Structure formats: structure tokens, C-alpha cells
Coordinates of C-alpha atoms in Angstrom, one line a residue:
X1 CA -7.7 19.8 8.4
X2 CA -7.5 16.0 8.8
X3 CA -10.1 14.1 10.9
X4 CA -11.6 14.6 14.3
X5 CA -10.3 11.4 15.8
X6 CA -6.4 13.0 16.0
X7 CA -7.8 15.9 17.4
X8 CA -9.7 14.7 19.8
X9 CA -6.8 12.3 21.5
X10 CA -4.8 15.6 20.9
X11 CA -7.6 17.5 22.9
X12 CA -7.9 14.6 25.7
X13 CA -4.1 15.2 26.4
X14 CA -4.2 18.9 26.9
X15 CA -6.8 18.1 29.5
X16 CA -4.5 16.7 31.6
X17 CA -3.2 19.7 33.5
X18 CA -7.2 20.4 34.5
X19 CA -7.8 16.5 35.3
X20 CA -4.4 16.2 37.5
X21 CA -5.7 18.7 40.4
X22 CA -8.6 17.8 40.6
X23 CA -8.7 15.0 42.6
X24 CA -11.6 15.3 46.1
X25 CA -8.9 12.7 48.3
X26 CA -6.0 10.6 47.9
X27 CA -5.4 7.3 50.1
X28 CA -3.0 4.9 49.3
X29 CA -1.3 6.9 46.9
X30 CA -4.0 6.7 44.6
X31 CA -6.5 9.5 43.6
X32 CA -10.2 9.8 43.7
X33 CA -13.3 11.9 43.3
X34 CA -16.3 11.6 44.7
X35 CA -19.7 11.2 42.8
X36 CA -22.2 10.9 44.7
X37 CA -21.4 7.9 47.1
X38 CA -19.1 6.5 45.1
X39 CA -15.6 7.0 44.5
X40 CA -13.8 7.1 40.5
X41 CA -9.9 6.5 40.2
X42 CA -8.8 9.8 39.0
X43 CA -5.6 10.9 37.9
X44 CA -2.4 10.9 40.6
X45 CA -2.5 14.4 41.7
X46 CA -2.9 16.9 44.7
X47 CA -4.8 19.6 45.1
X48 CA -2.2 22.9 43.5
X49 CA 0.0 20.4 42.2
X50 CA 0.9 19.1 38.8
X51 CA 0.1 15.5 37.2
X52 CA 2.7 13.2 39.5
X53 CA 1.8 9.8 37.6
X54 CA 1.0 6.4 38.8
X55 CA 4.1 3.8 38.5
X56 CA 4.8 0.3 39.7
X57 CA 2.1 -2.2 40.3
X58 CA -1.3 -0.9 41.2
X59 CA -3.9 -2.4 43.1
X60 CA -7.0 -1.0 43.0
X61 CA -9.4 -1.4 46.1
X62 CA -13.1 -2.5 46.1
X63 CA -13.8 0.0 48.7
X64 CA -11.9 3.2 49.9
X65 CA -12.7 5.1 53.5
X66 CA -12.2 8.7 53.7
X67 CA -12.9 10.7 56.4
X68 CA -14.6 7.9 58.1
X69 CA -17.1 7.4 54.8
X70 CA -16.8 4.0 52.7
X71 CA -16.9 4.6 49.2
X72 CA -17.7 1.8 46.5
X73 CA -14.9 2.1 44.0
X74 CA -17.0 2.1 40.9
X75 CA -15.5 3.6 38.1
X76 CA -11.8 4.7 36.6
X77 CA -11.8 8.0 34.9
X78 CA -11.0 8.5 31.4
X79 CA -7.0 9.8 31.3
X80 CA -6.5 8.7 35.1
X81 CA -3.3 6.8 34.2
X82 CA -2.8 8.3 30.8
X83 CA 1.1 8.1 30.1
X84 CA 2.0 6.9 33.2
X85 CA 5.6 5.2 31.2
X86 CA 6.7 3.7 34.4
X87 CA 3.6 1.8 35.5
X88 CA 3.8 -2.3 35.1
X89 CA 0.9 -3.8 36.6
X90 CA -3.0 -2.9 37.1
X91 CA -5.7 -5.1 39.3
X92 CA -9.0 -3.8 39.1
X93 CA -11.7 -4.8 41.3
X94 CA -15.0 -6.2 40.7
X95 CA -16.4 -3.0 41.8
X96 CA -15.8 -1.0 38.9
X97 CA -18.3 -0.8 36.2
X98 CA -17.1 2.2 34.2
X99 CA -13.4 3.1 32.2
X100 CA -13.2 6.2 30.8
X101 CA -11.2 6.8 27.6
X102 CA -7.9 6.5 27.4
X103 CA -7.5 5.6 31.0
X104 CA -4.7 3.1 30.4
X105 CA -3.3 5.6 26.9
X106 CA 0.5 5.7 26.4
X107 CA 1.4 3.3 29.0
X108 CA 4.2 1.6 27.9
X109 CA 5.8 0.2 30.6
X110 CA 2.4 -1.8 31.1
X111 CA 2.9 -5.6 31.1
X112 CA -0.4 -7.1 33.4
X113 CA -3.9 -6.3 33.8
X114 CA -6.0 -8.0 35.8
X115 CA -10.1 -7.7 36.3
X116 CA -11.3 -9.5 39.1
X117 CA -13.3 -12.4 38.5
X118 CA -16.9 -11.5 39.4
X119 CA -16.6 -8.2 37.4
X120 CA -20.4 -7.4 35.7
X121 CA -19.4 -5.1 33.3
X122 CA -15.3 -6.5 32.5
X123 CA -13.2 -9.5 32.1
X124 CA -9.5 -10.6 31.7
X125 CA -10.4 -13.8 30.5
X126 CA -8.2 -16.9 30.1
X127 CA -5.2 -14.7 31.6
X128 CA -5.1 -12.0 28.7
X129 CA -3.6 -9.5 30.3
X130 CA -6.5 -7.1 28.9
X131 CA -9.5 -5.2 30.2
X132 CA -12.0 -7.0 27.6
X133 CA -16.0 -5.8 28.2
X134 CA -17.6 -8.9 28.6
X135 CA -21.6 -8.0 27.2
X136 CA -19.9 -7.5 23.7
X137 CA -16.4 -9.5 23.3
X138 CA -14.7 -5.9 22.7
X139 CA -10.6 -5.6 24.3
X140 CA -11.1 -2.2 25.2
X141 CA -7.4 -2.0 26.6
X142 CA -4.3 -4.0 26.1
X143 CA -0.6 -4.0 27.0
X144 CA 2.6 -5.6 25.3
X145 CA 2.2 -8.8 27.0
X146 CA -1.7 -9.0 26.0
X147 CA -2.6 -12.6 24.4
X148 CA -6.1 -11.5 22.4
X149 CA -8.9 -14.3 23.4
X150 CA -10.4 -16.2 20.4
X151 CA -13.8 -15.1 22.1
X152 CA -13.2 -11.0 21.1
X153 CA -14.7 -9.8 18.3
X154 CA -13.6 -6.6 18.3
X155 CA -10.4 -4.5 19.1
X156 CA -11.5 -1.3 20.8
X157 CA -10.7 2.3 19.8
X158 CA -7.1 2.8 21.2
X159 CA -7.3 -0.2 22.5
X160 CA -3.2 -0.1 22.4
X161 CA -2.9 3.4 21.8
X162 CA 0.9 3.9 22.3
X163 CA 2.3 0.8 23.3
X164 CA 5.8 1.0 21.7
X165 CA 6.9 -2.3 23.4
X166 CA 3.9 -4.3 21.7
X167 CA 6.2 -6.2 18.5
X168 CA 4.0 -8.9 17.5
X169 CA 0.5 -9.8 18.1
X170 CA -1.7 -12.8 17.0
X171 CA -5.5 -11.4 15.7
X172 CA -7.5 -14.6 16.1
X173 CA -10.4 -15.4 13.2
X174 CA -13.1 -14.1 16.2
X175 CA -12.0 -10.4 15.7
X176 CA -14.3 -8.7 12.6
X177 CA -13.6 -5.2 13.3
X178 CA -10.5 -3.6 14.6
X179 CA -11.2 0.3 16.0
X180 CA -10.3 3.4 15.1
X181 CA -6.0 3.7 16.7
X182 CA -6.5 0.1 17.7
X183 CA -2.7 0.3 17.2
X184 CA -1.9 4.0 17.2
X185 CA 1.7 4.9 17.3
X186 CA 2.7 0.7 18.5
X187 CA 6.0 2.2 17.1
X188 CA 7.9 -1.6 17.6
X189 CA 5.4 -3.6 15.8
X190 CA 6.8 -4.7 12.5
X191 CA 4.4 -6.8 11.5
X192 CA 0.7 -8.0 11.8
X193 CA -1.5 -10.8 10.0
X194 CA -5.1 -9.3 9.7
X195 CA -7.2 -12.5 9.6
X196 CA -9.6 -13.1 7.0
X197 CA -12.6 -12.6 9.5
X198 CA -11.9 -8.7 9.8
X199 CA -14.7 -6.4 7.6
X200 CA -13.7 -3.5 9.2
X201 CA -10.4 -1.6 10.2
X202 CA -10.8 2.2 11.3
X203 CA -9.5 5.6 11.0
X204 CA -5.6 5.5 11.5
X205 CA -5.7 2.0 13.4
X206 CA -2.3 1.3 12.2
X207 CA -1.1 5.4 12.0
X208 CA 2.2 6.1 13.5
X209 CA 3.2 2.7 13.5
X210 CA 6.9 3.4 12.3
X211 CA 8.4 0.1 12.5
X212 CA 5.3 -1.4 10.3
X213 CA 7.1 -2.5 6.9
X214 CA 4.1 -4.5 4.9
X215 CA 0.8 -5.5 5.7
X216 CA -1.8 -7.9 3.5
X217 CA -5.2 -6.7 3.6
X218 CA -7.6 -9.8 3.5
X219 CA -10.3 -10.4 0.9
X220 CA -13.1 -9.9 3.6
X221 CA -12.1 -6.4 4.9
X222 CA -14.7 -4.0 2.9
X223 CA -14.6 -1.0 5.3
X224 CA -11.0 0.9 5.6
X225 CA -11.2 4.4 7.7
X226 CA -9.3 7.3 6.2
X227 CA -5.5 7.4 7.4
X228 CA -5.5 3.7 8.6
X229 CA -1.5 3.7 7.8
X230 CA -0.6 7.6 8.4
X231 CA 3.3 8.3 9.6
X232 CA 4.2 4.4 8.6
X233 CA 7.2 5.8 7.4
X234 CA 8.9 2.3 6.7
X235 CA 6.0 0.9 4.7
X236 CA 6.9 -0.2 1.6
X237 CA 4.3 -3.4 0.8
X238 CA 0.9 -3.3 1.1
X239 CA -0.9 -6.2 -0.8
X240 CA -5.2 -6.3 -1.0
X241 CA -5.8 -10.4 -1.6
X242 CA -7.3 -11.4 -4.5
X243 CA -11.1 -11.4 -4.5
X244 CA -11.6 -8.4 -2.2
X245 CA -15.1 -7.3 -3.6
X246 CA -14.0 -3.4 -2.7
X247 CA -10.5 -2.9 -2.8
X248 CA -7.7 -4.0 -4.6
X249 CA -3.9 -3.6 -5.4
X250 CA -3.5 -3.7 -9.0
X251 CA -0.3 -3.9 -11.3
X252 CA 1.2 -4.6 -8.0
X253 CA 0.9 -1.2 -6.9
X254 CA 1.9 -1.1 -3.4
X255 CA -1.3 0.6 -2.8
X256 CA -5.4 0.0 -2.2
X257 CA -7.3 1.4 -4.1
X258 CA -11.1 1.1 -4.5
X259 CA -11.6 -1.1 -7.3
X260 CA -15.7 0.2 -8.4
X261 CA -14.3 4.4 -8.6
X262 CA -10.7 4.0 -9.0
X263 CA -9.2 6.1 -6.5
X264 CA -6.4 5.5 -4.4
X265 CA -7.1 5.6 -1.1
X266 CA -3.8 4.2 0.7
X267 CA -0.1 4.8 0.1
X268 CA 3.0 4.1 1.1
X269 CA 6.8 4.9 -0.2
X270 CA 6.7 2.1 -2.7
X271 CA 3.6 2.7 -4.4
X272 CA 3.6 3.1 -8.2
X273 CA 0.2 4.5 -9.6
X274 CA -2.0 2.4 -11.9
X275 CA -3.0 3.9 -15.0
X276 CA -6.4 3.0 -14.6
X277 CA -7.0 5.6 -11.0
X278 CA -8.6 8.2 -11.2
X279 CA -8.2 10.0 -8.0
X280 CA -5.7 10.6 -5.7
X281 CA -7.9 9.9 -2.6
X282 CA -8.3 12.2 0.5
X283 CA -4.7 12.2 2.4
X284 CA -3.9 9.0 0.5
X285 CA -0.2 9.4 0.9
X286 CA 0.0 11.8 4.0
X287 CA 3.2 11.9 5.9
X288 CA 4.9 9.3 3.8
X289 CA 8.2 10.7 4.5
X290 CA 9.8 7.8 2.5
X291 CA 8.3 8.8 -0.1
X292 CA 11.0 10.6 -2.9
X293 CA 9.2 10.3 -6.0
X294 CA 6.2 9.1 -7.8
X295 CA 4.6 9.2 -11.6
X296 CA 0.9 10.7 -11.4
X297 CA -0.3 9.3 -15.1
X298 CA -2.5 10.8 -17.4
X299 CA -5.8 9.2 -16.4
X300 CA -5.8 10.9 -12.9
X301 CA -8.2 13.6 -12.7
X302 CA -8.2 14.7 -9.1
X303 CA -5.5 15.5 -6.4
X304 CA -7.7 14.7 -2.7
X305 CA -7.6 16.8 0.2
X306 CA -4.6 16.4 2.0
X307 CA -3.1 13.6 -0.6
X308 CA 0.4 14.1 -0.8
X309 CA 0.5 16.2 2.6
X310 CA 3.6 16.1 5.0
X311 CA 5.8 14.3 2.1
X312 CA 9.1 15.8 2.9
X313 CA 11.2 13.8 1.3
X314 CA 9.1 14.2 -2.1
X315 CA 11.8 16.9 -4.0
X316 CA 9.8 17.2 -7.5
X317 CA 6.0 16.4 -9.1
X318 CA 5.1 16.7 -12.1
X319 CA 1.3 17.1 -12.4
X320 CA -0.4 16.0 -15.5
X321 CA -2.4 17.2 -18.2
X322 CA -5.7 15.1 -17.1
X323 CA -5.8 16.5 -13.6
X324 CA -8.4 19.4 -13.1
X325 CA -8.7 19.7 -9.6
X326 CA -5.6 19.7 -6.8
X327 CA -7.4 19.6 -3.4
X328 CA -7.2 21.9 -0.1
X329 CA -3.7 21.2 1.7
X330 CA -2.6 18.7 -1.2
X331 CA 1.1 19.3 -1.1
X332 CA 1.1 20.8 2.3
X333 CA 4.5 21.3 4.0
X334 CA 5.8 18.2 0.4
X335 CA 9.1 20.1 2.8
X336 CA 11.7 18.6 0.6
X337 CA 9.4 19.5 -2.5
X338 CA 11.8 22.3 -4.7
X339 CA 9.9 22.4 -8.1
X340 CA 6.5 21.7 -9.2
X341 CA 4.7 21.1 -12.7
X342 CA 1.0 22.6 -13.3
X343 CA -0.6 21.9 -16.5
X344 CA -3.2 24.1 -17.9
X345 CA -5.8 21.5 -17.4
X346 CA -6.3 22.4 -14.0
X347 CA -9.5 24.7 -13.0
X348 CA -9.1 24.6 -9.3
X349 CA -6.9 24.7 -6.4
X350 CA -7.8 24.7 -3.1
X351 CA -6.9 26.0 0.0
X352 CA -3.1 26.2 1.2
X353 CA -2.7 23.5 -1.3
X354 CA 1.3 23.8 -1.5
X355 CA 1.2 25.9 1.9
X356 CA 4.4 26.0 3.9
X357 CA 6.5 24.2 1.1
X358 CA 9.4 26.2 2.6
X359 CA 12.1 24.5 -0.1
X360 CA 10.3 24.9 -3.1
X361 CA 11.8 27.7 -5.4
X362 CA 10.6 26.9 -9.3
X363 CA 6.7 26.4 -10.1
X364 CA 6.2 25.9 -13.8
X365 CA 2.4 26.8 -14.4
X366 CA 1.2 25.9 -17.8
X367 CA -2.2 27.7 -17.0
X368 CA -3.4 29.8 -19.8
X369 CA -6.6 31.6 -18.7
X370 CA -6.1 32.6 -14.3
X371 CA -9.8 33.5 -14.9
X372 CA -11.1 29.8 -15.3
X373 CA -9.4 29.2 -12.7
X374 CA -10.5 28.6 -9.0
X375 CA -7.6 29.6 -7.1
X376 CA -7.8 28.8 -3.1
X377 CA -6.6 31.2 0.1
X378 CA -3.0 30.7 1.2
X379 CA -2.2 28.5 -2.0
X380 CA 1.8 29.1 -1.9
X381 CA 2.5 30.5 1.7
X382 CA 5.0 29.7 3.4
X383 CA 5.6 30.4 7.3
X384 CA 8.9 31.5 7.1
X385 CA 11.6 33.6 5.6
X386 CA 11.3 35.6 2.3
X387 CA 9.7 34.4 -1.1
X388 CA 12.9 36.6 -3.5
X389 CA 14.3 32.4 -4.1
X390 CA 10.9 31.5 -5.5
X391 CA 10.4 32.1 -9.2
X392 CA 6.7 31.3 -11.2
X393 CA 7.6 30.3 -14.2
X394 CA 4.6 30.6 -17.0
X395 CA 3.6 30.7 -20.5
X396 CA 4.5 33.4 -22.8
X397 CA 2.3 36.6 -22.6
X398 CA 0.7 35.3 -19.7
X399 CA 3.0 37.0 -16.7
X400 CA 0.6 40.6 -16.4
X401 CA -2.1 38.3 -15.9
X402 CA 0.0 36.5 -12.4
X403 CA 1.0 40.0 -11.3
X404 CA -2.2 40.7 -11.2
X405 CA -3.6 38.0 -9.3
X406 CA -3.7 38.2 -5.5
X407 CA -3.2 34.3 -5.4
X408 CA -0.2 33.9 -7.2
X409 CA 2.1 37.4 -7.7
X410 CA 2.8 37.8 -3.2
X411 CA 4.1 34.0 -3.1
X412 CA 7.2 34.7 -5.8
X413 CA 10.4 36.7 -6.0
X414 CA 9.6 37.2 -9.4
X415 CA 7.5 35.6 -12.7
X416 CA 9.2 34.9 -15.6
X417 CA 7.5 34.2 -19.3
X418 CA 9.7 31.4 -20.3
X419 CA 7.6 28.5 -20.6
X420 CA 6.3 27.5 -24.3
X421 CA 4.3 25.3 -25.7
X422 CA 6.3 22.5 -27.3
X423 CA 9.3 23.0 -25.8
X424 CA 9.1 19.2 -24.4
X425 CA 12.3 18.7 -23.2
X426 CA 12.5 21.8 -21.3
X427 CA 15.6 23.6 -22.8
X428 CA 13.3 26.6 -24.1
X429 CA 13.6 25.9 -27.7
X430 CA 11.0 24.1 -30.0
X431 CA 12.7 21.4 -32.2
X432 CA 13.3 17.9 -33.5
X433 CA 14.3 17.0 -30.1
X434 CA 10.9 18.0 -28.8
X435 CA 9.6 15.1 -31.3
X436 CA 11.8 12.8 -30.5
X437 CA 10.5 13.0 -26.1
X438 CA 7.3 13.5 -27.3
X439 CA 7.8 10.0 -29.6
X440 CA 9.1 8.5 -26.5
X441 CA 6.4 9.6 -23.8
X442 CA 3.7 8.1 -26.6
X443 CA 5.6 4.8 -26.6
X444 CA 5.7 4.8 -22.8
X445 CA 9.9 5.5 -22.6
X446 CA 9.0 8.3 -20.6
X447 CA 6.7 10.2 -18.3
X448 CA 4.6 13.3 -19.7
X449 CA 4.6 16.6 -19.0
X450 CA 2.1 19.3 -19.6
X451 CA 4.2 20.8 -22.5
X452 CA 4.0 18.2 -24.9
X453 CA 0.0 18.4 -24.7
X454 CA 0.4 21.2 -27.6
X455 CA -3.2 21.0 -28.8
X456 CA -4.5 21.2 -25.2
X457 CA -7.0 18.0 -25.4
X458 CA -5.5 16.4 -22.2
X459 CA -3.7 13.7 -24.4
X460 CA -0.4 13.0 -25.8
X461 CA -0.5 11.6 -29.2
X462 CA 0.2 11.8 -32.4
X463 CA -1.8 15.2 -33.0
X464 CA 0.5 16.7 -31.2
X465 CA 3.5 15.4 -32.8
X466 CA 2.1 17.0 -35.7
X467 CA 1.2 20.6 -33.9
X468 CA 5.1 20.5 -32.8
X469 CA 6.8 20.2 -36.0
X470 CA 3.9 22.8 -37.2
X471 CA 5.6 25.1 -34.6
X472 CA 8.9 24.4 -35.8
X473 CA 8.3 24.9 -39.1
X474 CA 6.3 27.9 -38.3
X475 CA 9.1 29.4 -36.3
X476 CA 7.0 30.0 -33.6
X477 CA 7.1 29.0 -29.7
X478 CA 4.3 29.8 -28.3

């Protein structure tokens, strides 16, 4: 579930306990290990103890004597100073050829970082206050006070992983790529001008950036990375300029979407769906807790992986009669999420698609045929408590057929036949009313639902004003 980049900075930090006692000596208060005949920074720590942290202003030596041996300081090791909230400053010698990852993650508190001049490998160049790797122009690490070069060409991977006292930063037109969690979790930035020099941004550069409120991608930016604005919970513009050749922001959508397939690959609580996409892209809208509600229209076929995931403050969807497939862990834990509409025109679900959805207590499933019908594991868990609250509302004559199913008949306190075809407006009776929503939803007055689609050909039109008033007259309902 989700990508590999979270889990590996989630992996990196349960490391720390087996990094922090590991150091070979400490002098000076700070840590190292021996490699060979040269000494890495490591993290603060003493043999049986736990991680202490580094704080204050750190000077790293060139050299460090231990037990009457002179070690060449040569490299830092990755997590050494990772979340270390009270440290402020970092020199680091010319010595040191090698950083590991992270080394500097989830500091804070970090306002200055120098590299000594002479450095072969790194460079704070024209006072930065950034480690920047000199070969290639790529900031590798930066802190709140960092001023980015016009030379750099690239922000590094978590290059400011966690620095919640970073609130504004100037990109210059140098910078073509910025990293995968360039910004990660920079939860006091509230806004940033991407320059129109940037092709690339990666996976979840801008993710957890909570104060972030709008952000204008340029025309020249033709690679985005999957969850590039994940947990921007107070996100409500995002504009693609005109003349992007892959993405764009129709209809004023609040939204990118990529303009050759259709799909909607980006989010946020604002966004109102085109009627021209066709997808609902892989984790498009994940963890948009702002989001409350949002229209899926008739020309989206599929629900991506992941795509409304984490929503909890979505109380209500309605999915329409053109979608076919709702992907693995769609609607998991949209918390807030108390009813849900499934038409008959879907043939699959995936797994755990509205897993953990621990609020939801009417599902009104439109589904004719369970055996056409790829039904995932786990579709309608939920973690906790009982499932006697939930009820599965479906059509008449089809409720032996749930009870039967191993999918569907554990996740509900009971199934009910009271859903029928025609009955538009929801009050479980076919009538002129019906015709009159249906009317409307043709006109565009209001949003379709799956039971207005009488004739089943994943449109609403006149045909099945006609097969309503055929039911009426017919004085059936189903």
C-alpha cells in the first residue's frame, strides 16, 4: 500500500535505536565509528544507552585521536543527527567526503551549515547555509535560513525533510528537478513559486506540507511523482499554466490532470471534476481531509488505487453509472464516510476498497449479477466494533444472492431488498416525481445516481425517461 519512498524514511527511523549504540568512541561529545582508518560521525550515543541527540552548535573536526590513533574524519553517517530539534549550527570539515541519508532529517531547530572551503566532494557556496555537492549543483541538505544558489540545479531527495520553520523559499530559474520529499512535511511553508525551469518534481515533494494553500505548476514541469501534495490538508488552488504539453487544469478544476488520457492525478479539497476525465488516478486525493464532498460525473470509468484514501471528512459518494472498476484501498479509512452509492456498472472491486470505513452504516449496491462481479479480500472490514449498524441495501430479489457471498453478507447487520429501479429520488416509489429528477439530472440541475440509469446503458437520457413512466404505467418497480 502506497509507495516505497514513505516506507523507507519510515524504515530509516526505526533504525535509530540499533544506530544510537553503536558508536566504537566518543570525544568531544560527538560520536564515531571506525572504518578502517578513518573515522564516520555517527549518531550521539554510548555503548547500552539510548539515542541522546546532538544540540547546540557543532563543530565537526578534521581529525579525531582516540586511544593515541589519528583518524581522518571522512564521512557523516546517514541518520547521525536525524531529529536532533535542538541543534542550530553544523561546520563540517574539508575532510568529509561522504553524507549519508538523512543525516541532517527533522532538524528543525537548524539555522547554519557550513562546509569548509577546500571540501572535494561539498560546498556551501556564496553563504547558503546548505550542504550543496559540488560535481553536480545538487542541495542535498538545507535548513530554514537556507538562500538556494542560482548555480543548483537540483533539490536533493529530503533535502528539507521536516523543516517546519522553513516559511518561504525563493527556487531560482537554475533548479530543473526538485526530489522526491524535497519539502516533506515543511509544515510552515505556505507558499512556493516553482519557476518555469523545473521538468521534474518527485514523489511527495510537497506531502505533509499542511500550511501549503495553492501552488501554480509551470508550463515546463512534464514529470510529477505520485503523492507530490499528500496530507496538504489546507490546499485549496492548484493551477497547471497554460501550455503545459502534459498536464493541465481544466474548467478550473483545482486539479492536474493529464491532458493526453484524462486522468486525474492530483487533488485537493477544492477540486471539482471535469466531465471529460476518465480516471480517478492512483491515490489522487489521498488524505485530503478537507475534502467533504465531490461529484464523480458520468464519463469516469475508473476509481485508482488508493484514490479517495484517508478522506475523513468525505461523509457521502455517490458512484456513477460509467464507473466499472473501484481500485484496491479506494475509500480506505473515507472515516467520516456514512453512506455510499454503487451502481450496477461496476465489475470489480479491489482489495479493502472501503476497508476500515468505521462510520459508514448505509451502502446502496445497485449490482444486479454478484457473479460478474470481481469482488476483492477485506472489501468492507472494519477494525473495530460490531457491523449490527451497517445495513446493504440492494435491488429487489437480489438479497439471497449477498447472503450468499463471502464478500459482502459478514460486513452488514443486515441486507435489505429495497432498492428499485426508477425510484430516482430515493423515496421507494416509482412516479412522476422520478421524471421530473430524472428531467433535471438530463438538463444538468442535478447530479446522477445509478437509479435513474433504468435501461442499464451507462447513460441518462431520454430512453430512460421513457422506461420510467413505462414502469409506472406498468405498476411495476423493479
Amino acid at each position: 500500500m502506497k509507495q516505497l519512498f514513505r516506507f523507507s524514511v519510515m524504515l530509516l527511523a526505526l533504525l535509530l535505536p540499533l544506530t544510537a549504540t553503536a558508536a566504537d568512541f566518543v570525544v568531544d561529545d560527538i560520536s564515531y565509528n571506525i572504518n578502517g582508518n578513518e573515522a564516520a560521525v555517527t549518531r550521539k550515543g554510548k555503548p547500552g544507552y539510548l539515542f541522546i541527540g546532538y544540540s547546540g552548535d557543532v563543530v565537526i573536526p578534521a581529525t579525531v585521536t582516540y586511544n593515541g590513533i589519528t583518524y581522518p574524519v571522512t564521512s557523516i553517517e546517514a541518520l547521525a543527527f536525524y531529529r536532533c530539534t535542538e541543534l542550530t549550527s553544523v561546520d563540517i570539515p574539508n575532510s568529509v567526503t561522504e553524507i549519508g541519508q538523512e543525516a541532517f532529517g527533522r532538524c528543525p531547530g537548524l539555522t547554519s551549515i557550513v562546509v569548509e572551503s577546500g571540501n572535494p566532494r561539498f560546498d556551501s557556496r556564496n553563504n547558503c547555509n546548505a550542504i550543496i555537492e559540488t560535481a553536480n549543483n545538487v542541495l542535498i541538505v538545507g535548513c530554514k535560513n537556507t538562500i538556494i544558489p542560482n548555480s543548483v540545479t537540483e533539490i536533493g531527495n529530503l533535502a528539507f525533510d521536516a523543516c517546519d520553520s522553513l516559511t518561504s523559499i525563493v527556487i531560482p530559474n537554475s533548479v530543473t528537478r526538485i526530489g522526491d520529499g524535497a519539502f516533506y512535511s515543511c509544515e510552515g511553508l505556505t507558499s512556493i513559486n516553482i519557476p518555469n525551469s523545473v521538468t521534474s518534481i518527485g514523489q511527495e515533494a510537497f506531502a505533509w506540507c499542511t500550511g501549503l494553500t495553492s501552488i501554480v505548476i509551470p508550463n515546463s514541469v512534464t514529470e510529477i511523482g505520485v503523492g507530490v501534495f499528500d496530507d496538504c490538508t489546507e490546499l485549496a488552488g492548484i493551477v497547471v499554466e497554460s501550455g503545459n504539453p502534459r498536464y493541465d487544469s481544466r474548467n478550473n478544476c483545482n486539479a492536474i490532470i493529464e491532458t493526453a488520457n484524462n486522468v486525474l492525478i492530483v487533488g485537493c479539497k477544492n477540486t471539482t471534476i471535469p466531465n471529460s476525465v476518465t480516471v480517478i488516478g492512483y491515490w489522487a486525493f489521498y488524505t485530503c481531509s478537507g475534502l467533504t464532498s465531490i461529484d464523480i460525473p458520468n464519463s469516469v470509468t475508473e476509481i485508482s488505487e488508493g484514490a479517495f484514501s484517508d478522506c475523513t471528512g468525505l461523509a457521502s459518494i455517490v458512484i456513477p453509472n460509467s464507473v466499472t472498476e473501484i481500485g484496491d484501498y479506494a475509500f480506505y479509512c473515507c472515516d467520516g464516510l456514512t453512506s455510499i452509492v454503487i451502481p450496477n456498472s461496476v465489475t470489480a472491486i479491489g482489495d479493502s476498497a472501503f476497508y476500515d470505513c468505521g462510520r459508514l452504516t448505509d451502502v446502496y449496491c445497485y449490482i444486479a449479477d454478484l457473479s460478474k462481479v470481481s469482488s476483492g479480500n477485506d472489501q468492507f472490514y472494519k477494525r473495530n466494533g460490531s457491523y449490527s449498524g451497517r445495513t446493504l441495501h440492494v435491488l429487489h430479489g437480489t438479497a439471497d444472492a449477498y447472503r450468499a457471498d463471502e464478500n459482502w453478507y459478514p460486513y452488514f447487520g443486515q441486507i435489505v431488498e429495497d432498492i428499485f429501479i426508477g425510484d430516482v429520488n430515493g423515496d421507494l416509489e416509482v412516479n412522476i416525481a422520478d421524471v421530473n429528477v430524472a428531467i433535471d439530472m438530463i438538463l444538468g440541475g442535478n447530479s446522477s445516481t445509478p437509479a435513474a440509469d433504468v435501461n442499464g446503458d451507462g447513460e441518462i437520457n431520454i430512453a430512460d425517461i421513457n422506461a420510467i413512466i413505462d414502469i409506472i404505467l406498468g405498476g411495476t418497480r423493479n
